[in-house]
């Protein structure tokens, strides 16, 4: 156990400097490098937590540190990955000092892969605490024997290599049969049987996913011993949800991002409220100030300010919802919908190769997930080939919806500007920008890629202010600075 004693052991057998307190500070700094804000007071609290917990109870230590260091539940996955590197379950081969779980072998001494697969299926079907403990030891043996290879830096470990011949995803039916066999005798009727079958399918899939995660964790642990935990943390620790690149986010990451919409909207709403309160004094009226200063010989002792306009601004959003930027557009639409109370009116227009108003799908009582699905399914977004055509979409907007933009409107365009080498129709965008009070374009692509290939971003950037928004964090920073008050 890596937590035993007062001097945590680093790879190579060297004790960490300054003992356990130094190791905790090192752990906190690693969290900060991954974007988790941890202050001095939280670090002191974590030290006090460690002073009263049984350090040999690793899960209790994990929960105690999480309670004292984390402020957002969405940071938990990143915290757990860093914790596993800084407070590993063991050093070296897990079989040493633990129950010895050996891989099944053939008479010639080679690993019996078929027997190994049956053993894995049996343990995952069982699912008890004892079975899961044995499964963890089995994964350690798999990584040691199947996942190890020689590199220029010495022995290295690969989760892909450890799982390649085992192929745990092919065990789904076997685990499912075992789960349903264990539940026989309790089913009453077809509906109950179908329900149990669906539950068993999800349980089997989840246990296989958990098994893969065990192998990946063990691989990171062994690799960190050879290469150092700091180096493994740079690529082996998942990014915070708000730092995930929209264009590279997986379905699971996009789901997590959607959970961040409400707290992010609250934060942005509070920023807008502060900006609005600061703007209530109004700007300086230079003409009236100079006229009033005539009584003091031209010295502007008293400043005269214009009366501020109390009306909330209007917002028009145009978003590309094609497959390449769907994740970015959907998340931004969710965010704008959550902020709609900050505006007197919000109108949303979506497009792929033509434009349609989709405001009707985003009323205050609508389920946002269903609204997104209905928008893509029912709105008129495609007229010919279904590939992005910004020029045609802007032209259709000018033809059908030009009256929606007035001198009180703030225009927000969402998209990567990749126009498939078609006419960008700058004139339509120029007319929209000329009428709007404010106009901004949020682009999820890196700025260095603007104008490359079929991108017309640089062309559009000549007539509208374009901003890079690759992650939720960037989006929040940009939106909070751009949205009018």
XYZ file of C-alpha atoms in Angstrom:
485
model
C 0.000 0.000 0.000
C 1.457 3.317 -1.068
C 0.009 5.176 1.916
C 1.660 3.160 4.632
C 4.156 4.994 6.854
C 4.978 8.703 6.795
C 7.107 8.906 3.630
C 5.275 8.091 0.395
C 7.463 6.149 -2.007
C 8.153 7.490 -5.462
C 9.121 5.312 -8.426
C 12.592 3.988 -7.882
C 12.081 3.519 -4.159
C 12.937 7.101 -3.122
C 10.842 8.763 -0.436
C 9.003 11.975 -1.338
C 10.654 15.101 0.132
C 9.008 16.556 3.241
C 7.084 13.335 3.866
C 3.324 13.051 3.653
C 2.614 16.826 3.891
C 4.934 17.411 0.925
C 3.226 14.632 -0.986
C -0.183 16.243 -0.339
C 1.076 19.621 -1.584
C 2.476 17.894 -4.679
C -0.938 16.282 -5.239
C -2.704 19.637 -4.906
C -0.330 21.221 -7.414
C -1.106 18.395 -9.851
C -4.829 19.158 -9.504
C -4.151 22.825 -10.200
C -2.195 21.949 -13.330
C -5.260 20.075 -14.572
C -7.471 23.130 -14.047
C -9.008 22.323 -10.639
C -8.796 25.426 -8.482
C -7.606 24.500 -4.991
C -6.713 27.259 -2.541
C -4.541 27.279 0.589
C -7.561 26.878 2.885
C -8.713 23.738 1.040
C -5.169 22.347 1.242
C -5.094 22.913 5.005
C -8.493 21.225 5.315
C -7.183 18.253 3.316
C -4.234 17.948 5.684
C -6.571 17.902 8.669
C -8.692 15.246 6.965
C -5.629 13.063 6.424
C -4.651 13.447 10.073
C -7.868 11.782 11.277
C -8.434 9.149 8.580
C -7.014 5.655 8.437
C -4.499 6.040 5.606
C -4.700 2.319 4.900
C -8.366 2.769 3.950
C -7.700 4.104 0.466
C -11.325 4.721 -0.520
C -12.023 6.629 2.691
C -8.954 8.756 1.943
C -10.178 9.364 -1.610
C -13.611 10.533 -0.417
C -12.140 12.651 2.368
C -9.785 14.491 0.025
C -12.525 14.915 -2.576
C -14.834 16.510 -0.003
C -12.161 18.950 1.133
C -10.622 19.854 -2.249
C -13.389 19.784 -4.859
C -15.964 22.504 -5.471
C -17.742 21.059 -8.508
C -19.021 17.491 -8.989
C -18.000 17.609 -12.668
C -14.342 17.712 -11.582
C -14.590 14.301 -9.936
C -13.355 12.208 -12.888
C -10.190 14.302 -13.188
C -9.658 14.180 -9.419
C -9.983 10.380 -9.342
C -7.453 9.932 -12.150
C -4.897 12.181 -10.419
C -5.571 10.476 -7.075
C -4.851 7.062 -8.588
C -1.448 8.316 -9.763
C -0.411 10.106 -6.551
C -1.918 7.534 -4.167
C -1.554 4.236 -6.067
C -3.069 1.043 -4.787
C 0.339 -0.648 -4.724
C 3.906 -0.398 -5.946
C 5.104 -2.928 -8.498
C 3.483 -6.335 -9.020
C 0.096 -6.463 -7.264
C 0.496 -10.182 -6.525
C 3.193 -9.382 -3.969
C 1.586 -9.151 -0.547
C -1.881 -9.860 -1.948
C -3.821 -12.983 -2.803
C -1.950 -14.568 -5.686
C -4.178 -14.642 -8.773
C -2.352 -16.322 -11.623
C -3.442 -16.470 -15.226
C -4.616 -19.938 -16.336
C -2.007 -21.779 -18.416
C -1.817 -24.638 -20.874
C 0.393 -27.707 -20.260
C 3.177 -26.087 -22.325
C 3.201 -23.054 -19.986
C 1.561 -20.561 -22.356
C -1.456 -18.547 -21.228
C -4.784 -20.290 -21.858
C -6.760 -17.375 -23.317
C -10.026 -19.294 -23.544
C -9.860 -20.285 -19.878
C -8.925 -16.676 -19.009
C -11.975 -15.360 -20.855
C -14.234 -17.836 -19.057
C -12.732 -16.799 -15.704
C -13.345 -13.114 -16.481
C -16.943 -13.843 -17.505
C -17.518 -15.806 -14.299
C -16.165 -13.032 -12.079
C -18.111 -10.294 -13.888
C -21.288 -12.360 -13.701
C -20.836 -12.785 -9.949
C -20.356 -9.040 -9.359
C -19.902 -9.410 -5.580
C -17.293 -7.387 -3.666
C -15.079 -10.464 -3.375
C -15.400 -11.146 -7.108
C -14.522 -7.534 -7.980
C -11.470 -7.682 -5.702
C -10.306 -10.837 -7.480
C -11.024 -9.156 -10.830
C -8.726 -6.262 -9.917
C -5.935 -8.694 -9.046
C -6.587 -10.533 -12.300
C -6.270 -7.297 -14.290
C -2.936 -6.644 -12.571
C -1.673 -10.050 -13.707
C -2.969 -9.401 -17.220
C -1.186 -6.061 -17.463
C 2.010 -7.620 -16.101
C 2.066 -10.545 -18.523
C -0.070 -9.588 -21.522
C 0.313 -5.823 -21.518
C 4.074 -5.543 -20.977
C 6.456 -4.795 -23.823
C 10.006 -3.547 -24.157
C 10.653 0.042 -25.248
C 13.717 2.264 -25.462
C 12.975 3.386 -21.892
C 12.722 -0.160 -20.579
C 9.576 -2.155 -19.739
C 6.344 -0.388 -20.711
C 2.686 -1.332 -20.455
C -0.234 -1.102 -22.872
C -3.935 -1.456 -22.031
C -4.691 -2.182 -25.682
C -2.183 -5.024 -25.750
C -3.499 -6.461 -22.480
C -7.079 -6.498 -23.797
C -6.413 -7.352 -27.445
C -6.481 -11.142 -27.209
C -9.018 -11.253 -24.375
C -11.606 -9.096 -26.234
C -13.916 -8.569 -23.221
C -16.679 -7.068 -25.379
C -17.262 -10.543 -26.855
C -18.178 -11.829 -23.379
C -21.421 -9.833 -23.271
C -23.718 -12.738 -24.189
C -22.034 -15.110 -21.746
C -22.322 -12.628 -18.873
C -25.910 -11.878 -19.878
C -26.819 -15.573 -19.790
C -25.274 -15.848 -16.357
C -27.173 -12.827 -15.021
C -30.494 -14.010 -16.425
C -29.836 -17.514 -15.097
C -29.290 -16.072 -11.617
C -32.636 -14.228 -11.877
C -34.733 -17.205 -12.988
C -37.670 -18.000 -10.816
C -38.529 -14.389 -10.058
C -40.113 -13.414 -13.387
C -43.873 -13.158 -13.721
C -45.160 -12.487 -17.222
C -43.651 -11.211 -20.431
C -43.408 -7.557 -19.338
C -41.423 -8.449 -16.220
C -39.184 -10.772 -18.263
C -38.473 -8.036 -20.811
C -37.686 -5.621 -17.993
C -35.245 -8.062 -16.382
C -33.627 -8.745 -19.736
C -33.060 -5.028 -20.353
C -31.643 -4.544 -16.846
C -29.343 -7.535 -17.346
C -28.091 -6.142 -20.682
C -27.231 -2.805 -19.139
C -25.611 -4.467 -16.134
C -23.472 -6.719 -18.324
C -22.374 -3.799 -20.519
C -21.516 -1.700 -17.469
C -19.438 -4.479 -15.881
C -17.460 -4.954 -19.089
C -16.849 -1.193 -19.224
C -15.732 -1.239 -15.584
C -13.375 -4.123 -16.363
C -11.761 -2.149 -19.179
C -11.349 0.818 -16.824
C -9.614 -1.455 -14.302
C -7.094 -2.497 -16.945
C -6.526 1.116 -17.991
C -6.005 2.226 -14.378
C -3.546 -0.583 -13.750
C -1.691 0.305 -16.950
C -1.398 3.957 -15.874
C -0.140 2.876 -12.444
C 2.597 0.660 -13.845
C 3.558 3.201 -16.504
C 3.782 5.970 -13.885
C 6.310 3.880 -11.956
C 8.596 3.820 -15.001
C 8.014 7.227 -16.572
C 6.910 9.268 -13.562
C 3.400 10.234 -12.538
C 3.781 13.837 -13.750
C 4.412 12.657 -17.309
C 1.548 10.161 -17.285
C -0.772 12.841 -15.889
C -0.203 14.986 -18.990
C -1.941 12.440 -21.234
C -3.590 9.893 -18.940
C -5.812 12.226 -16.896
C -9.114 13.301 -18.499
C -9.646 17.002 -19.062
C -12.199 18.938 -17.086
C -15.573 19.049 -18.808
C -15.280 22.788 -19.426
C -11.883 22.327 -21.120
C -12.895 19.557 -23.542
C -12.596 20.555 -27.193
C -16.112 20.756 -28.675
C -15.038 19.283 -32.009
C -13.274 16.306 -30.392
C -15.667 15.587 -27.531
C -17.071 12.086 -27.171
C -20.756 11.423 -26.505
C -20.005 10.918 -22.804
C -18.092 14.211 -22.649
C -20.906 16.065 -24.421
C -23.370 14.602 -21.918
C -21.206 15.926 -19.084
C -20.984 19.294 -20.819
C -24.768 19.522 -20.972
C -24.890 18.977 -17.214
C -22.658 22.062 -16.883
C -25.109 24.311 -18.705
C -27.171 25.361 -15.683
C -24.279 26.278 -13.326
C -22.460 27.983 -16.205
C -25.588 29.967 -17.052
C -25.898 31.068 -13.416
C -22.297 32.267 -13.471
C -22.763 34.194 -16.701
C -26.069 35.663 -15.501
C -24.365 36.956 -12.358
C -21.582 38.525 -14.466
C -24.154 40.204 -16.703
C -26.036 41.462 -13.658
C -22.838 43.018 -12.277
C -22.064 44.662 -15.612
C -25.634 45.925 -15.840
C -25.499 47.424 -12.337
C -22.210 49.163 -13.108
C -23.656 50.634 -16.286
C -26.614 52.262 -14.520
C -24.655 55.459 -13.910
C -24.526 56.038 -17.680
C -21.648 57.249 -19.823
C -20.228 60.774 -19.680
C -22.010 63.321 -21.856
C -18.977 65.282 -23.086
C -20.947 68.105 -24.691
C -23.027 68.886 -21.614
C -20.004 68.512 -19.348
C -18.029 71.107 -21.335
C -20.978 73.517 -21.390
C -21.365 73.233 -17.630
C -17.645 73.818 -17.116
C -17.952 77.309 -18.658
C -19.022 78.605 -15.259
C -15.693 77.418 -13.800
C -13.510 78.823 -16.552
C -13.482 75.650 -18.619
C -12.431 73.335 -15.767
C -14.759 70.277 -15.831
C -15.417 70.027 -12.101
C -18.830 68.395 -12.455
C -19.298 65.502 -14.889
C -22.658 65.243 -16.614
C -23.722 61.699 -17.477
C -26.252 60.442 -19.980
C -29.283 58.687 -18.609
C -28.855 54.933 -19.167
C -31.430 52.956 -21.100
C -33.034 50.382 -18.839
C -34.391 48.124 -21.602
C -32.853 44.657 -21.890
C -31.230 43.929 -25.243
C -32.560 41.671 -27.989
C -30.571 38.666 -29.175
C -30.637 36.892 -32.547
C -28.662 33.646 -32.812
C -27.736 32.006 -36.116
C -26.163 28.571 -35.721
C -24.761 25.919 -38.011
C -26.173 22.573 -36.804
C -24.418 20.351 -39.357
C -22.627 17.260 -38.084
C -19.157 18.822 -37.940
C -20.125 21.439 -35.340
C -23.324 19.954 -33.897
C -21.868 19.475 -30.411
C -20.675 23.081 -30.212
C -23.926 24.541 -31.572
C -26.149 22.393 -29.360
C -24.228 23.273 -26.207
C -24.231 26.984 -27.066
C -27.970 26.898 -27.807
C -28.562 25.257 -24.439
C -26.515 27.992 -22.805
C -28.319 30.792 -24.643
C -31.670 29.245 -23.750
C -30.657 29.172 -20.089
C -29.736 32.881 -20.359
C -32.915 33.969 -22.140
C -34.218 35.815 -19.062
C -31.319 38.256 -19.456
C -32.793 39.506 -22.760
C -36.041 41.159 -23.757
C -36.338 38.746 -26.683
C -34.325 35.834 -28.063
C -34.809 34.489 -31.581
C -32.906 31.426 -32.769
C -32.240 30.502 -36.394
C -30.567 27.245 -37.415
C -29.108 26.303 -40.784
C -27.215 23.640 -42.716
C -27.638 24.677 -46.348
C -30.748 26.808 -45.699
C -32.109 28.728 -42.719
C -35.216 28.259 -40.598
C -36.360 29.857 -37.355
C -36.336 27.341 -34.495
C -37.273 29.649 -31.602
C -40.544 27.749 -31.195
C -38.682 24.660 -30.007
C -36.982 26.501 -27.151
C -39.773 27.909 -25.011
C -39.202 28.150 -21.280
C -41.085 24.931 -20.486
C -39.559 22.744 -23.208
C -37.259 19.844 -22.448
C -33.994 20.935 -24.033
C -32.969 17.474 -25.198
C -36.311 16.952 -26.908
C -36.144 20.455 -28.361
C -32.825 19.661 -30.021
C -34.189 16.437 -31.510
C -37.358 18.123 -32.783
C -35.354 20.977 -34.282
C -33.158 18.656 -36.346
C -36.104 16.447 -37.326
C -38.800 19.031 -38.095
C -37.124 22.316 -39.051
C -36.380 23.127 -42.696
C -32.589 23.082 -42.619
C -31.745 21.225 -45.841
C -32.819 22.019 -49.398
C -30.399 20.044 -51.592
C -27.324 18.029 -50.456
C -27.232 18.566 -46.671
C -23.689 20.003 -46.616
C -22.978 23.364 -44.989
C -23.601 26.332 -47.281
C -23.160 29.525 -45.285
C -23.650 31.771 -48.311
C -27.025 30.296 -49.231
C -28.094 30.211 -45.576
C -27.274 33.925 -45.152
C -29.129 34.701 -48.382
C -32.252 32.845 -47.230
C -32.093 34.654 -43.870
C -31.975 38.036 -45.638
C -34.868 37.040 -47.869
C -37.184 35.630 -45.179
C -36.082 36.971 -41.789
C -34.221 40.240 -42.370
C -36.787 42.155 -40.280
C -35.746 40.196 -37.169
C -32.532 42.262 -36.929
C -32.968 45.874 -35.823
C -30.773 48.608 -34.398
C -31.428 47.169 -30.914
C -30.372 43.620 -31.851
C -27.202 41.777 -30.953
C -26.353 39.171 -33.603
C -24.491 35.992 -32.617
C -23.330 33.592 -35.377
C -22.174 30.075 -34.399
C -20.175 27.878 -36.771
C -16.790 26.921 -38.163
C -17.241 28.783 -41.451
C -16.438 25.723 -43.584
C -18.448 26.491 -46.686
C -17.475 23.513 -48.898
C -15.857 25.875 -51.435
C -19.173 27.556 -52.182
C -19.990 31.249 -52.599
C -19.614 32.875 -49.139
C -22.219 35.553 -50.067
C -20.468 38.268 -48.077
C -22.988 40.888 -49.121
C -25.792 39.256 -47.121
C -23.634 39.069 -44.000
C -22.529 42.691 -44.483
C -26.170 43.807 -44.556
C -26.965 41.872 -41.373
C -23.945 43.287 -39.531
C -24.696 46.826 -40.721
C -28.206 46.797 -39.221
C -27.379 45.049 -35.897
C -26.191 47.014 -32.881
C -23.568 44.334 -32.118
C -22.423 41.372 -34.234
C -20.065 38.570 -33.226
C -19.137 35.150 -34.640
C -18.109 32.260 -32.355
C -15.881 29.691 -34.095
C -15.071 26.303 -32.448
C -11.985 25.752 -34.633
C -8.457 26.834 -33.614
C -7.602 30.234 -35.042
C -4.661 28.738 -36.938
C -7.085 26.674 -39.035
C -9.247 29.592 -40.125
C -9.052 29.907 -43.897
C -7.522 26.458 -44.407
C -9.118 24.044 -46.883
C -12.791 24.868 -47.428
C -12.904 27.313 -44.500
C -14.169 30.810 -45.326
C -13.557 32.018 -41.765
C -10.917 34.586 -42.734
C -13.202 35.991 -45.412
C -16.082 36.351 -42.955
C -13.742 37.751 -40.305
C -13.249 40.792 -42.544
C -16.853 41.909 -41.960
C -17.676 40.492 -38.494
C -15.709 40.056 -35.270
C -14.815 36.365 -35.016
C -13.777 34.709 -31.723
C -12.248 31.301 -31.052
C -14.484 29.184 -28.777
C -13.064 25.658 -28.597
C -14.256 24.732 -25.090
C -16.949 25.589 -22.575
C -14.431 27.636 -20.594
C -13.506 29.708 -23.643
C -17.176 30.042 -24.525
C -18.027 31.344 -21.042
C -15.187 33.881 -21.132
C -16.140 35.124 -24.600
C -19.889 35.237 -23.999
C -19.555 37.018 -20.659
C -17.489 39.722 -22.349
C -19.575 40.061 -25.508
C -23.202 39.834 -24.461
C -24.720 43.302 -24.167
C -26.134 44.677 -20.935
